Coordinates of C-alpha atoms in Angstrom, one line a residue:
M2 CA 0.0 0.0 0.0
S3 CA 1.4 3.4 -1.0
I4 CA 0.1 6.6 0.8
K5 CA 1.0 9.9 -0.7
N6 CA -2.0 12.3 -0.4
V7 CA -3.3 12.7 3.2
G8 CA -6.5 14.6 4.1
L9 CA -7.2 15.9 7.6
V10 CA -10.7 16.6 8.8
G11 CA -10.4 19.0 11.8
G12 CA -7.2 20.9 11.4
T13 CA -7.7 23.1 14.4
G14 CA -8.3 22.2 18.0
T15 CA -6.3 20.5 20.7
I16 CA -5.3 17.5 18.6
G17 CA -6.0 18.7 15.1
E18 CA -3.5 21.5 15.1
P19 CA -0.4 19.4 16.1
I20 CA -1.4 16.7 13.7
L21 CA -1.5 19.2 10.9
E22 CA 2.0 20.6 11.8
A23 CA 3.4 17.1 11.9
L24 CA 1.9 16.2 8.5
K25 CA 3.3 19.4 7.0
A26 CA 6.7 18.5 8.2
S27 CA 6.5 15.0 6.7
T28 CA 6.9 13.9 3.1
F29 CA 3.2 13.5 2.5
N30 CA 1.0 15.8 0.4
V31 CA -1.4 17.4 2.9
S32 CA -4.9 18.7 2.4
V33 CA -7.3 20.0 5.0
I34 CA -10.9 19.0 4.5
N35 CA -12.7 22.1 5.5
R36 CA -16.5 22.9 5.7
A37 CA -17.7 25.7 3.5
G38 CA -19.1 27.6 6.6
S39 CA -15.9 27.2 8.6
K40 CA -14.0 30.4 9.5
S41 CA -10.7 28.5 10.0
T42 CA -7.9 29.4 7.7
Y43 CA -4.8 27.3 6.9
P44 CA -2.0 29.5 5.3
G45 CA 0.3 27.5 3.1
T46 CA -1.9 24.4 3.2
H47 CA -4.0 23.0 0.4
V48 CA -7.7 23.2 1.5
V49 CA -10.5 21.1 0.1
T50 CA -13.9 22.7 0.7
V51 CA -16.9 20.4 1.4
P52 CA -20.5 21.2 2.3
D53 CA -21.4 22.0 5.9
D54 CA -23.6 18.9 6.1
L55 CA -20.8 16.6 5.0
N56 CA -23.2 14.8 2.6
V57 CA -21.8 11.6 1.2
P58 CA -21.9 12.3 -2.5
D59 CA -20.2 15.7 -2.3
V60 CA -17.5 14.6 0.1
T61 CA -16.9 11.5 -2.0
R62 CA -16.4 13.7 -5.0
A63 CA -14.0 16.0 -3.2
L64 CA -11.9 13.1 -1.9
K65 CA -11.8 11.4 -5.3
E66 CA -10.9 14.6 -7.2
N67 CA -8.0 15.2 -4.8
N68 CA -6.8 11.6 -4.9
I69 CA -6.8 11.3 -1.1
D70 CA -5.1 8.1 0.0
A71 CA -5.5 8.5 3.8
L72 CA -7.9 10.4 5.9
I73 CA -7.5 11.5 9.5
L74 CA -10.6 12.4 11.5
A75 CA -9.8 14.9 14.3
I76 CA -13.4 15.9 14.9
K77 CA -15.5 15.3 18.0
P78 CA -16.4 11.6 18.4
V79 CA -19.8 12.5 19.7
Q80 CA -20.6 13.7 16.2
V81 CA -21.3 10.0 15.2
A82 CA -23.5 10.7 12.1
Q83 CA -20.9 13.1 10.7
N84 CA -18.0 10.8 11.4
K85 CA -19.9 7.9 9.7
R86 CA -20.8 10.1 6.6
V87 CA -17.1 10.9 6.1
I88 CA -16.2 7.3 6.5
E89 CA -18.8 6.2 4.0
A90 CA -17.5 8.9 1.6
A91 CA -13.9 7.7 2.1
F92 CA -15.0 4.2 1.4
N93 CA -16.8 5.2 -1.8
S94 CA -13.9 7.4 -3.1
G95 CA -11.2 4.8 -2.7
V96 CA -9.4 6.1 0.4
K97 CA -7.0 3.4 1.5
R98 CA -6.5 4.2 5.2
I99 CA -8.6 6.0 7.8
I100 CA -7.4 7.1 11.3
P101 CA -10.6 7.7 13.2
A102 CA -11.4 10.1 16.0
E103 CA -10.2 7.6 18.6
F104 CA -7.6 10.0 20.2
G105 CA -8.4 10.4 23.9
S106 CA -7.8 9.7 27.5
V107 CA -9.6 6.3 27.9
D108 CA -9.9 3.0 26.1
S109 CA -13.2 2.8 24.1
A110 CA -12.7 -0.9 23.5
D111 CA -13.1 -1.5 27.3
A112 CA -16.7 -2.2 28.4
K113 CA -16.2 -0.8 31.9
T114 CA -14.9 2.4 30.4
R115 CA -17.9 2.8 28.2
E116 CA -20.1 2.3 31.2
V117 CA -18.2 4.9 33.3
Y118 CA -17.8 7.3 30.4
P119 CA -20.6 6.9 27.8
I120 CA -18.9 9.2 25.3
A121 CA -16.5 6.3 24.6
E122 CA -19.4 4.4 23.1
Y123 CA -19.4 6.9 20.2
K124 CA -15.8 6.0 19.4
K125 CA -16.7 2.3 19.4
E126 CA -19.6 2.9 17.1
A127 CA -17.4 4.6 14.5
R128 CA -14.8 1.9 14.9
D129 CA -17.4 -0.9 14.5
Y130 CA -18.5 0.8 11.3
L131 CA -15.0 0.7 10.0
I132 CA -14.6 -2.9 10.9
S133 CA -17.8 -3.7 9.0
L134 CA -16.2 -2.1 5.9
Q135 CA -12.7 -3.4 6.1
D136 CA -13.2 -6.7 4.3
Q137 CA -15.5 -5.4 1.6
E138 CA -14.1 -5.4 -1.9
R139 CA -14.4 -2.2 -3.9
G140 CA -14.6 -1.9 -7.7
D141 CA -12.2 -0.1 -10.1
G142 CA -9.1 -1.6 -8.5
Q143 CA -9.6 0.4 -5.3
G144 CA -8.7 -2.4 -3.0
K145 CA -10.0 -2.6 0.6
L146 CA -10.4 0.2 3.1
S147 CA -8.2 -0.1 6.2
W148 CA -8.1 1.8 9.5
T149 CA -5.8 2.4 12.4
G150 CA -7.0 3.7 15.8
L151 CA -4.6 5.5 18.1
V152 CA -5.2 5.5 21.9
P153 CA -2.7 7.9 23.5
A154 CA -4.4 8.1 27.0
H155 CA -4.3 11.5 28.7
F156 CA -2.9 14.4 26.7
F157 CA -0.2 15.0 29.2
D158 CA 1.3 18.3 28.3
W159 CA -2.2 19.8 27.7
G160 CA -3.8 18.1 30.7
L161 CA -1.2 19.0 33.2
G162 CA -2.0 22.7 32.8
N163 CA -5.7 22.2 32.5
S164 CA -6.5 20.1 35.6
L165 CA -7.2 17.0 33.6
L166 CA -4.6 15.1 35.5
C167 CA -6.1 16.3 38.8
F168 CA -3.4 18.8 39.5
D169 CA -4.1 22.5 40.1
V170 CA -0.7 23.8 39.2
A171 CA -1.5 27.4 39.7
Q172 CA -2.8 26.8 43.2
R173 CA -0.2 24.2 44.0
K174 CA -2.8 21.5 44.7
A175 CA -2.7 17.8 44.0
Y176 CA -5.9 15.7 44.0
L177 CA -4.5 12.2 44.5
Q178 CA -6.7 9.4 43.4
D179 CA -6.6 6.3 45.6
G180 CA -3.2 7.2 47.2
G181 CA -1.6 8.5 44.0
D182 CA 0.5 5.3 43.2
I183 CA -1.7 3.9 40.4
K184 CA 0.3 3.9 37.2
F185 CA -1.2 5.4 34.1
S186 CA -0.2 6.0 30.5
A187 CA -0.2 9.5 28.9
S188 CA 1.1 11.2 25.8
N189 CA 2.2 14.6 24.7
L190 CA 0.4 16.2 21.8
P191 CA 3.4 16.4 19.4
F192 CA 4.1 12.8 20.3
I193 CA 0.6 11.8 19.3
A194 CA 0.9 13.8 16.1
K195 CA 4.2 12.0 15.3
A196 CA 2.5 8.7 15.9
V197 CA -0.1 9.6 13.2
V198 CA 2.7 10.2 10.7
K199 CA 4.4 6.9 11.7
V200 CA 1.2 5.0 11.1
L201 CA 0.9 6.4 7.6
E202 CA 4.6 5.5 7.0
R203 CA 3.9 1.9 8.1
P204 CA 0.6 1.1 6.4
E205 CA 1.0 -2.6 6.2
E206 CA 2.1 -3.2 9.8
T207 CA -0.6 -0.9 11.3
A208 CA -3.6 -2.0 9.2
N209 CA -6.9 -2.6 11.1
K210 CA -5.5 -2.3 14.5
L211 CA -6.2 -0.3 17.7
L212 CA -2.7 0.9 18.8
Y213 CA -2.0 2.1 22.3
I214 CA 0.9 4.6 22.7
Q215 CA 2.5 6.5 25.6
S216 CA 5.0 9.2 26.2
F217 CA 5.0 8.2 29.9
H218 CA 4.0 5.4 32.2
V219 CA 3.9 7.2 35.6
S220 CA 1.9 7.7 38.7
Q221 CA 0.4 10.9 40.2
N222 CA 3.0 10.7 43.0
E223 CA 5.8 10.6 40.5
V224 CA 4.4 13.6 38.6
L225 CA 3.9 15.4 41.9
A226 CA 7.6 14.8 42.9
V227 CA 8.7 16.4 39.6
L228 CA 6.3 19.3 40.0
E229 CA 7.6 20.0 43.4
K230 CA 11.2 19.7 42.2
V231 CA 10.7 22.1 39.3
T232 CA 8.6 24.7 41.1
G233 CA 10.5 24.5 44.4
D234 CA 7.1 24.5 46.2
K235 CA 5.3 21.9 48.3
F236 CA 1.8 21.1 46.9
E237 CA -1.2 20.8 49.1
I238 CA -2.4 17.2 48.9
V239 CA -6.1 16.3 48.7
H240 CA -6.8 12.6 48.9
Q241 CA -9.8 11.3 46.9
K242 CA -11.3 7.9 46.4
S243 CA -11.9 7.5 42.7
E244 CA -15.0 5.3 43.0
E245 CA -16.7 7.7 45.4
R246 CA -15.8 10.8 43.4
L247 CA -17.0 9.2 40.2
A248 CA -20.3 8.2 41.8
E249 CA -20.8 11.9 42.9
L250 CA -20.0 13.2 39.4
R251 CA -22.1 10.7 37.5
P252 CA -25.6 12.3 37.8
K253 CA -24.2 15.6 36.6
M254 CA -22.3 14.0 33.8
L255 CA -25.3 12.2 32.5
E256 CA -27.2 15.5 32.5
G257 CA -24.5 17.0 30.2
D258 CA -22.6 19.0 32.7
F259 CA -19.3 19.9 31.1
H260 CA -17.2 20.1 34.2
A261 CA -18.5 16.8 35.6
T262 CA -17.8 15.2 32.3
E263 CA -14.2 16.5 32.2
E264 CA -13.5 15.5 35.8
T265 CA -14.9 12.0 35.1
V266 CA -12.7 11.4 32.2
G267 CA -9.8 12.9 34.1
I268 CA -10.1 10.6 37.0
W269 CA -10.9 7.5 34.9
G270 CA -7.9 8.2 32.7
L271 CA -5.7 8.1 35.9
V272 CA -7.0 4.9 37.4
A273 CA -7.9 2.8 34.3
S274 CA -5.6 3.8 31.4
D275 CA -2.4 1.7 32.0
W276 CA -1.3 0.5 28.6
E277 CA 1.9 -1.2 29.8
G278 CA 2.3 -4.6 28.1
R279 CA 0.4 -3.6 25.0
V280 CA 2.2 -0.4 23.9
A281 CA 2.8 0.0 20.2
N282 CA 5.7 2.5 20.6
E283 CA 8.2 0.0 19.2
L284 CA 6.0 -0.9 16.3
L285 CA 5.8 2.8 15.4
G286 CA 9.5 3.6 16.1
L287 CA 8.6 5.9 19.0
Q288 CA 10.6 6.5 22.2
E289 CA 9.1 7.5 25.5
E290 CA 9.8 11.0 26.5
D291 CA 11.4 12.8 29.5
L292 CA 8.9 13.7 32.2
E293 CA 10.9 16.5 33.9
E294 CA 11.6 18.1 30.5
T295 CA 7.9 18.1 29.7
V296 CA 6.9 19.5 33.1
R297 CA 9.4 22.3 32.7
K298 CA 8.0 23.2 29.3
V299 CA 4.4 23.1 30.6
L300 CA 5.2 25.3 33.5
A301 CA 7.1 27.8 31.4
K302 CA 3.9 28.5 29.5
Q303 CA 1.8 29.0 32.7

């Protein structure tokens, strides 16, 4: 399988922007698939404009006219209908590889995770749709559609400064879950973006797989030690029992409360996202990163 032309749906946002930068630094020809009503601009990048409703015929035509070989979806996974329309269009147009909107803190393939954090069900639905298509033959010599999901766990560099990891860095507070010694996986945004490029460079080895990656395999207490070293300050420690806190948050999360949803995924990503033993870093040619170096970079931006 040869991949030359790569399309990105969602070139802005937390994960879309670093993916675009990594693609532009690669050898691939890059296009941003942009809705007609979008106000986003992409200087120096080829833009393919599609209708706001992402209707299948028009998106199919746009992908085919621009010879898109691989398509990356960096849009919200809750937009299931939109994700599935783009996937259908990609199938119809002859796209060879899709990287779906799997990026995130938790494992959508895990039933308990989907129970605790129902948004993960949307990711599974899109992935199940891809699985239903992967063995279907297409005419005109197009071959089969393949996919690769990337599960990076918490966005470490972004999450450390945004309370996702249960640290309030500004107030020097640490909300330790179940003692703080549970190991979890986490990835920096540029690391995730690099993984996307590596997948496209290794299409045969990565076909039809859910790949787990990590910049770090750490505990909250290990992160706390580095934070205190770098800042020179002692953090106030607040001990929390994850099960109790998740039970408190659940009613609000199910009502759509944003903060409750964010705290739920934050906590669950700390206590149930340990990828050790199934990490695909070696397959992708990725090395884990330096925790203290990352913490220093994050704090320098605070």
